[in-house]
CSV table of C-alpha atoms in Angstrom, one decimal:
chain,number,residue,atom,x,y,z
E,1,MET,CA,11.6,42.7,15.3
E,2,LYS,CA,15.4,43.2,15.3
E,3,ALA,CA,16.8,46.6,14.4
E,4,LEU,CA,20.3,48.1,14.3
E,5,VAL,CA,20.0,51.2,16.5
E,6,TYR,CA,22.6,54.0,16.5
E,7,GLU,CA,23.3,54.9,20.1
E,8,GLY,CA,25.9,57.6,19.5
E,9,PRO,CA,29.4,57.9,17.9
E,10,THR,CA,30.9,54.5,17.1
E,11,ARG,CA,28.0,52.7,19.0
E,12,LEU,CA,25.5,50.5,17.2
E,13,ALA,CA,23.4,47.9,19.0
E,14,LEU,CA,21.0,45.2,17.8
E,15,ARG,CA,17.8,45.8,19.6
E,16,ASP,CA,14.3,44.2,19.8
E,17,THR,CA,11.8,46.8,18.7
E,18,GLU,CA,8.1,46.8,18.0
E,19,THR,CA,7.3,45.7,14.4
E,20,PRO,CA,5.6,48.7,12.7
E,21,ALA,CA,2.3,48.5,10.8
E,22,PRO,CA,1.6,50.5,7.6
E,23,GLY,CA,-1.1,53.2,7.6
E,24,PRO,CA,-3.1,54.4,4.6
E,25,GLY,CA,-0.9,54.9,1.5
E,26,ALA,CA,2.1,53.0,2.9
E,27,VAL,CA,3.5,49.5,2.9
E,28,ALA,CA,5.7,47.4,5.3
E,29,VAL,CA,8.9,46.1,3.6
E,30,ARG,CA,11.1,43.3,4.7
E,31,PRO,CA,14.7,44.3,3.6
E,32,ILE,CA,16.6,41.7,1.6
E,33,ALA,CA,19.8,43.8,1.3
E,34,VAL,CA,20.8,47.3,2.4
E,35,GLY,CA,24.0,49.0,1.3
E,36,ILE,CA,26.3,50.8,3.7
E,37,CYS,CA,26.8,54.3,2.3
E,38,GLY,CA,29.9,56.4,3.1
E,39,SER,CA,27.5,58.8,4.7
E,40,ASP,CA,26.4,56.1,7.1
E,41,VAL,CA,30.0,55.5,8.1
E,42,HIS,CA,30.5,59.2,8.7
E,43,GLY,CA,27.3,59.3,10.7
E,44,TYR,CA,28.5,56.3,12.7
E,45,THR,CA,31.7,58.1,13.7
E,46,GLY,CA,29.9,61.3,14.5
E,47,SER,CA,32.0,63.3,12.1
E,48,THR,CA,29.0,64.9,10.3
E,49,GLY,CA,26.5,65.3,13.1
E,50,ARG,CA,23.8,64.0,10.7
E,51,ARG,CA,22.8,61.0,12.8
E,52,ARG,CA,21.1,61.1,16.2
E,53,ALA,CA,21.0,58.5,19.0
E,54,GLY,CA,18.0,56.2,18.7
E,55,GLN,CA,17.7,56.2,15.0
E,56,VAL,CA,17.9,53.3,12.5
E,57,MET,CA,20.2,54.1,9.5
E,58,GLY,CA,20.3,52.5,6.0
E,59,HIS,CA,18.9,54.2,2.9
E,60,GLU,CA,20.0,51.8,0.0
E,61,ILE,CA,17.2,49.2,0.3
E,62,VAL,CA,15.7,46.3,-1.6
E,63,GLY,CA,13.1,44.1,-0.1
E,64,THR,CA,9.7,42.5,-0.3
E,65,VAL,CA,6.3,43.9,0.7
E,66,THR,CA,4.9,42.1,3.8
E,67,GLU,CA,1.8,44.2,4.6
E,68,VAL,CA,-0.1,46.9,2.8
E,69,GLY,CA,-2.1,49.9,4.0
E,70,ALA,CA,-5.4,51.1,2.5
E,71,GLY,CA,-5.3,52.7,-1.0
E,72,VAL,CA,-2.1,51.0,-2.1
E,73,ASP,CA,-1.5,49.6,-5.6
E,74,LEU,CA,1.0,47.0,-4.3
E,75,SER,CA,0.6,43.5,-3.0
E,76,VAL,CA,2.2,41.3,-0.3
E,77,GLY,CA,5.2,39.5,-1.8
E,78,ASP,CA,6.0,42.3,-4.4
E,79,ALA,CA,9.7,42.9,-4.9
E,80,VAL,CA,10.5,46.6,-4.3
E,81,VAL,CA,13.4,49.0,-4.3
E,82,VAL,CA,12.9,51.8,-1.8
E,83,ASN,CA,13.5,55.4,-2.9
E,84,PRO,CA,14.5,57.0,0.4
E,85,VAL,CA,14.0,60.6,-0.6
E,86,LEU,CA,10.7,62.0,0.6
E,87,GLY,CA,9.2,65.4,-0.2
E,88,CYS,CA,6.2,67.1,1.5
E,89,GLY,CA,3.8,65.7,-1.2
E,90,ARG,CA,2.0,69.0,-1.4
E,91,CYS,CA,4.2,71.4,-3.4
E,92,ALA,CA,4.6,71.9,-7.1
E,93,VAL,CA,8.0,70.1,-7.3
E,94,CYS,CA,6.5,67.1,-5.5
E,95,ALA,CA,3.6,67.1,-8.0
E,96,ASP,CA,6.3,67.1,-10.7
E,97,ARG,CA,7.9,64.0,-9.0
E,98,ARG,CA,11.0,66.1,-8.1
E,99,SER,CA,10.9,65.4,-4.3
E,100,ASP,CA,14.7,66.0,-4.3
E,101,LEU,CA,13.9,69.7,-4.9
E,102,CYS,CA,11.3,70.0,-2.2
E,103,GLU,CA,12.0,72.6,0.5
E,104,GLU,CA,11.0,70.0,3.1
E,105,VAL,CA,12.9,67.1,1.7
E,106,LYS,CA,13.9,64.3,4.0
E,107,VAL,CA,15.8,61.0,3.6
E,108,MET,CA,14.9,57.8,5.2
E,109,GLY,CA,17.6,56.4,7.4
E,110,VAL,CA,19.2,59.9,7.6
E,111,ASP,CA,16.4,62.0,9.2
E,112,THR,CA,15.8,60.8,12.8
E,113,ALA,CA,12.0,60.5,12.3
E,114,LEU,CA,12.3,58.2,9.3
E,115,PRO,CA,13.8,54.8,10.2
E,116,GLY,CA,15.9,53.2,7.6
E,117,GLY,CA,16.6,49.7,6.4
E,118,PHE,CA,19.0,48.2,8.9
E,119,ALA,CA,16.1,46.4,10.5
E,120,GLU,CA,13.8,43.4,9.8
E,121,CYS,CA,11.0,45.7,8.7
E,122,LEU,CA,10.4,49.4,7.8
E,123,ILE,CA,7.4,51.4,6.7
E,124,VAL,CA,7.6,53.1,3.3
E,125,PRO,CA,5.1,55.4,1.5
E,126,ALA,CA,3.8,53.4,-1.5
E,127,ARG,CA,4.9,56.1,-3.8
E,128,ASN,CA,8.5,55.4,-2.7
E,129,ALA,CA,8.3,51.6,-3.1
E,130,ILE,CA,9.3,50.9,-6.7
E,131,ARG,CA,8.0,47.5,-7.9
E,132,VAL,CA,10.7,45.5,-9.7
E,133,ARG,CA,10.8,42.1,-11.3
E,134,GLN,CA,13.0,40.6,-8.5
E,135,ALA,CA,14.4,41.4,-5.1
E,136,HIS,CA,18.0,40.6,-6.0
E,137,PRO,CA,20.6,41.8,-3.5
E,138,ALA,CA,22.2,43.8,-6.4
E,139,CYS,CA,19.1,46.0,-6.5
E,140,ALA,CA,20.4,47.6,-3.3
E,141,LEU,CA,22.9,49.3,-5.6
E,142,THR,CA,20.0,51.3,-7.2
E,143,GLU,CA,20.5,54.2,-4.9
E,144,PRO,CA,24.1,55.1,-5.8
E,145,LEU,CA,23.5,54.2,-9.4
E,146,ALA,CA,20.6,56.7,-9.4
E,147,VAL,CA,22.9,59.3,-7.9
E,148,GLY,CA,25.2,58.8,-10.9
E,149,LEU,CA,22.4,58.8,-13.5
E,150,HIS,CA,21.0,62.1,-12.0
E,151,ALA,CA,24.5,63.6,-12.1
E,152,ALA,CA,24.9,62.8,-15.8
E,153,ARG,CA,21.5,64.2,-16.6
E,154,ARG,CA,22.0,67.3,-14.6
E,155,ALA,CA,25.2,68.0,-16.4
E,156,GLY,CA,23.5,67.6,-19.8
E,157,VAL,CA,25.2,64.3,-20.9
E,158,GLY,CA,23.6,63.2,-24.2
E,159,PRO,CA,24.4,61.2,-27.3
E,160,GLY,CA,27.9,62.0,-28.5
E,161,ALA,CA,29.1,63.8,-25.4
E,162,ARG,CA,32.8,63.4,-24.4
E,163,VAL,CA,32.9,62.9,-20.6
E,164,ALA,CA,35.5,62.5,-17.9
E,165,VAL,CA,34.8,61.4,-14.4
E,166,ILE,CA,37.1,62.1,-11.4
E,167,GLY,CA,37.1,59.2,-8.9
E,168,SER,CA,36.3,55.5,-9.4
E,169,GLY,CA,34.8,54.5,-6.2
E,170,MET,CA,31.1,53.5,-6.0
E,171,VAL,CA,29.8,57.0,-6.9
E,172,GLY,CA,32.4,57.5,-9.6
E,173,VAL,CA,31.6,54.1,-11.3
E,174,ALA,CA,27.9,54.9,-10.9
E,175,THR,CA,28.4,58.3,-12.5
E,176,ALA,CA,30.3,56.7,-15.4
E,177,TRP,CA,27.4,54.2,-15.8
E,178,GLY,CA,25.0,57.1,-15.8
E,179,ALA,CA,26.9,58.9,-18.6
E,180,LEU,CA,27.1,55.8,-20.7
E,181,HIS,CA,23.3,55.2,-20.1
E,182,GLU,CA,22.7,58.7,-21.5
E,183,GLY,CA,24.6,58.0,-24.7
E,184,ALA,CA,28.0,59.5,-24.1
E,185,ALA,CA,30.5,58.8,-26.9
E,186,CYS,CA,33.3,58.2,-24.5
E,187,VAL,CA,33.7,58.2,-20.7
E,188,HIS,CA,37.2,58.4,-19.2
E,189,VAL,CA,37.4,57.7,-15.4
E,190,VAL,CA,40.5,59.0,-13.6
E,191,ASP,CA,41.8,57.7,-10.2
E,192,ILE,CA,45.0,56.9,-8.4
E,193,ASP,CA,43.8,53.4,-7.5
E,194,GLN,CA,44.3,50.9,-10.4
E,195,GLU,CA,42.2,48.3,-8.7
E,196,LYS,CA,39.2,50.5,-8.6
E,197,LEU,CA,39.8,51.6,-12.1
E,198,GLU,CA,39.1,48.0,-13.2
E,199,GLY,CA,35.5,48.7,-12.1
E,200,ALA,CA,35.3,51.7,-14.5
E,201,ASN,CA,36.6,49.5,-17.3
E,202,ARG,CA,34.1,46.8,-16.4
E,203,ILE,CA,31.1,49.2,-16.5
E,204,GLY,CA,32.2,50.1,-20.0
E,205,ALA,CA,34.2,53.3,-19.4
E,206,THR,CA,38.0,53.7,-19.9
E,207,GLY,CA,40.0,53.9,-16.7
E,208,LEU,CA,43.1,56.1,-16.6
E,209,ARG,CA,45.5,56.0,-13.7
E,210,THR,CA,46.8,59.3,-12.3
E,211,ALA,CA,49.0,60.5,-9.5
E,212,PRO,CA,48.1,62.7,-6.6
E,213,GLY,CA,47.9,66.3,-7.7
E,214,ARG,CA,48.4,65.6,-11.4
E,215,PRO,CA,46.1,67.8,-13.5
E,216,LEU,CA,43.3,66.0,-15.2
E,217,ILE,CA,44.1,67.6,-18.6
E,218,ASP,CA,47.6,66.1,-18.5
E,219,VAL,CA,46.2,62.6,-18.0
E,220,LEU,CA,43.7,63.1,-20.8
E,221,ILE,CA,46.3,64.4,-23.2
E,222,GLU,CA,48.6,61.5,-22.4
E,223,ALA,CA,45.7,59.2,-23.4
E,224,GLY,CA,45.2,61.0,-26.7
E,225,VAL,CA,42.1,62.8,-25.5
E,226,ALA,CA,41.5,66.6,-25.9
E,227,LYS,CA,39.5,68.7,-23.5
E,228,VAL,CA,36.1,67.2,-22.9
E,229,ASP,CA,32.6,68.5,-23.0
E,230,ILE,CA,31.7,67.5,-19.4
E,231,VAL,CA,33.7,66.6,-16.3
E,232,LEU,CA,31.8,64.9,-13.5
E,233,ASP,CA,33.7,65.3,-10.2
E,234,ALA,CA,32.9,62.4,-7.9
E,235,VAL,CA,35.5,63.6,-5.3
E,236,GLY,CA,34.7,67.3,-4.7
E,237,SER,CA,37.8,69.0,-3.3
E,238,ASP,CA,39.5,72.3,-4.3
E,239,ASP,CA,42.1,70.4,-6.3
E,240,THR,CA,39.7,68.2,-8.2
E,241,VAL,CA,37.3,71.0,-9.1
E,242,ARG,CA,40.2,73.1,-10.3
E,243,SER,CA,41.5,70.2,-12.3
E,244,ALA,CA,38.0,69.5,-13.7
E,245,LEU,CA,37.7,73.1,-15.0
E,246,GLY,CA,41.1,72.9,-16.6
E,247,ALA,CA,40.1,69.8,-18.6
E,248,THR,CA,36.7,71.1,-19.7
E,249,ARG,CA,36.3,72.9,-23.0
E,250,ARG,CA,35.2,76.5,-23.3
E,251,GLY,CA,31.5,76.6,-22.7
E,252,GLY,CA,31.6,73.1,-21.1
E,253,VAL,CA,30.1,71.8,-17.9
E,254,VAL,CA,31.6,70.6,-14.6
E,255,GLY,CA,29.2,68.6,-12.5
E,256,LEU,CA,29.8,68.6,-8.7
E,257,VAL,CA,28.9,65.1,-7.5
E,258,GLY,CA,31.3,64.4,-4.6
E,259,MET,CA,31.4,66.4,-1.4
E,260,ALA,CA,34.9,66.0,0.1
E,261,THR,CA,34.8,69.5,1.6
E,262,PRO,CA,32.0,71.7,2.8
E,263,SER,CA,33.3,74.7,0.9
E,264,LEU,CA,35.3,75.3,-2.3
E,265,ARG,CA,37.8,77.9,-3.5
E,266,LEU,CA,37.1,78.4,-7.2
E,267,PRO,CA,39.3,79.9,-10.0
E,268,ASP,CA,36.7,82.6,-10.7
E,269,PHE,CA,38.6,84.2,-13.6
E,270,THR,CA,39.0,80.9,-15.5
E,271,LEU,CA,35.4,79.9,-14.9
E,272,ILE,CA,34.0,83.2,-16.1
E,273,THR,CA,36.3,83.8,-19.2
E,274,ASN,CA,35.8,80.2,-20.4
E,275,GLN,CA,32.1,80.6,-19.9
E,276,GLN,CA,31.9,77.3,-18.2
E,277,GLN,CA,29.1,76.1,-16.0
E,278,LEU,CA,29.3,74.5,-12.6
E,279,VAL,CA,26.3,72.3,-11.9
E,280,GLY,CA,25.4,71.0,-8.4
E,281,THR,CA,23.8,67.6,-8.2
E,282,TRP,CA,22.4,65.9,-5.2
E,283,CYS,CA,20.4,62.6,-4.9
E,284,TYR,CA,18.1,62.1,-7.8
E,285,ALA,CA,14.7,62.8,-9.3
E,286,GLU,CA,12.1,60.0,-8.9
E,287,GLN,CA,12.4,59.1,-12.6
E,288,ASP,CA,16.2,58.7,-12.3
E,289,PHE,CA,15.7,56.3,-9.3
E,290,ALA,CA,13.0,54.3,-11.2
E,291,THR,CA,15.2,54.0,-14.3
E,292,ALA,CA,18.2,52.7,-12.2
E,293,ALA,CA,16.0,50.3,-10.3
E,294,HIS,CA,14.6,48.7,-13.4
E,295,ALA,CA,18.0,48.5,-15.0
E,296,VAL,CA,19.5,46.6,-12.1
E,297,ALA,CA,16.5,44.3,-11.7
E,298,ALA,CA,16.5,43.5,-15.4
E,299,ASP,CA,20.2,42.3,-15.3
E,300,PRO,CA,21.5,42.0,-11.7
E,301,ASP,CA,24.5,40.0,-12.8
E,302,ARG,CA,25.8,43.1,-14.7
E,303,PHE,CA,26.1,44.9,-11.4
E,304,SER,CA,26.7,42.1,-8.8
E,305,TRP,CA,30.4,42.4,-9.0
E,306,LEU,CA,30.1,45.8,-7.3
E,307,ILE,CA,29.3,44.0,-4.1
E,308,ASP,CA,32.5,43.5,-2.1
E,309,ARG,CA,31.0,41.8,0.9
E,310,ARG,CA,27.8,40.8,2.7
E,311,VAL,CA,27.2,40.8,6.4
E,312,GLU,CA,24.1,39.8,8.4
E,313,LEU,CA,22.4,42.3,10.7
E,314,ALA,CA,24.1,40.9,13.8
E,315,GLY,CA,27.5,41.4,12.1
E,316,ALA,CA,26.8,45.0,11.0
E,317,PRO,CA,28.3,46.7,14.1
E,318,ARG,CA,31.6,44.9,13.4
E,319,ALA,CA,31.5,45.9,9.7
E,320,PHE,CA,30.9,49.6,10.7
E,321,GLU,CA,33.9,49.4,13.1
E,322,GLU,CA,36.1,48.1,10.3
E,323,LEU,CA,34.9,50.6,7.8
E,324,SER,CA,35.6,53.4,10.2
E,325,SER,CA,39.1,52.0,11.1
E,326,GLY,CA,40.8,51.7,7.7
E,327,TYR,CA,39.0,48.9,5.8
E,328,SER,CA,38.2,50.4,2.4
E,329,PRO,CA,36.0,48.3,0.1
E,330,LYS,CA,36.4,48.9,-3.6
E,331,PHE,CA,32.7,49.6,-4.0
E,332,LYS,CA,29.9,48.3,-1.6
E,333,VAL,CA,29.3,46.3,1.5
E,334,LEU,CA,25.7,45.0,2.0
E,335,VAL,CA,23.8,44.2,5.2
E,336,THR,CA,21.3,41.4,4.8
E,337,PRO,CA,18.7,41.7,7.6
């Protein structure tokens, strides 16, 4: 089979590799579409050190089952979305279907020993292959949408909540969708890019344009909005977290979704005296992923506009080169192996 192999910083090569076969409890999946995540691009450039030579990346995967191992409740031809987060399968949190909290958690396409979807075939534990009604390319958006849904749930978004989201890229729009899915009364998405804000409007939120360094509270007040219950920061810098705390009511919650910097300087006095909560959120629980998968598969046209571009596997090295050299899609580029 063909696979896109990472050979070191800024080097990807299409290679002939052995087609894997599933063992007990696993299935072989033929990817239909695989999203290029920002973390894949950072791995490609070598800036994070989270990718190793010889591995196959790609963790935003939709495809069809081509072969099944023993003891599997799936059939050849089934459409599946792949949850790339794997726990040990033995601990209490894994039993509770919270593999994202497992001490031994790994991610397919990120961890070297777990090949991802930039290939013509990959092996997936049956538990991580979510059967859906159709293998539509838009279903590759499940993974970032699950990130957004998990963020909303972690921050306690519920019916009637007043929510603001900082950032309107793919994760920001996904987070806005997650908040709306959980019943938020209003979701305001703030960004400096008017074109990306159109995506927030299209998903059902209200996009508000800002300027670099402008406090979020000023933008909300100008729009006739008071401090909100919850701010979900899809950027994650010192400035955006400080701005988020300033726009959150006393006793409110700031959800940290984006990771623009590995460490943060926080306004401790403000956080403590306002009795606000900072909530970290990473990946998703298994239920979050399944909910997002079924939502997209049920109505793919509602999400297809988030796909900016599609490239075949042979064209993926060029796409990575462009993404690392200034080309900035509004939302998502898909690889179609």
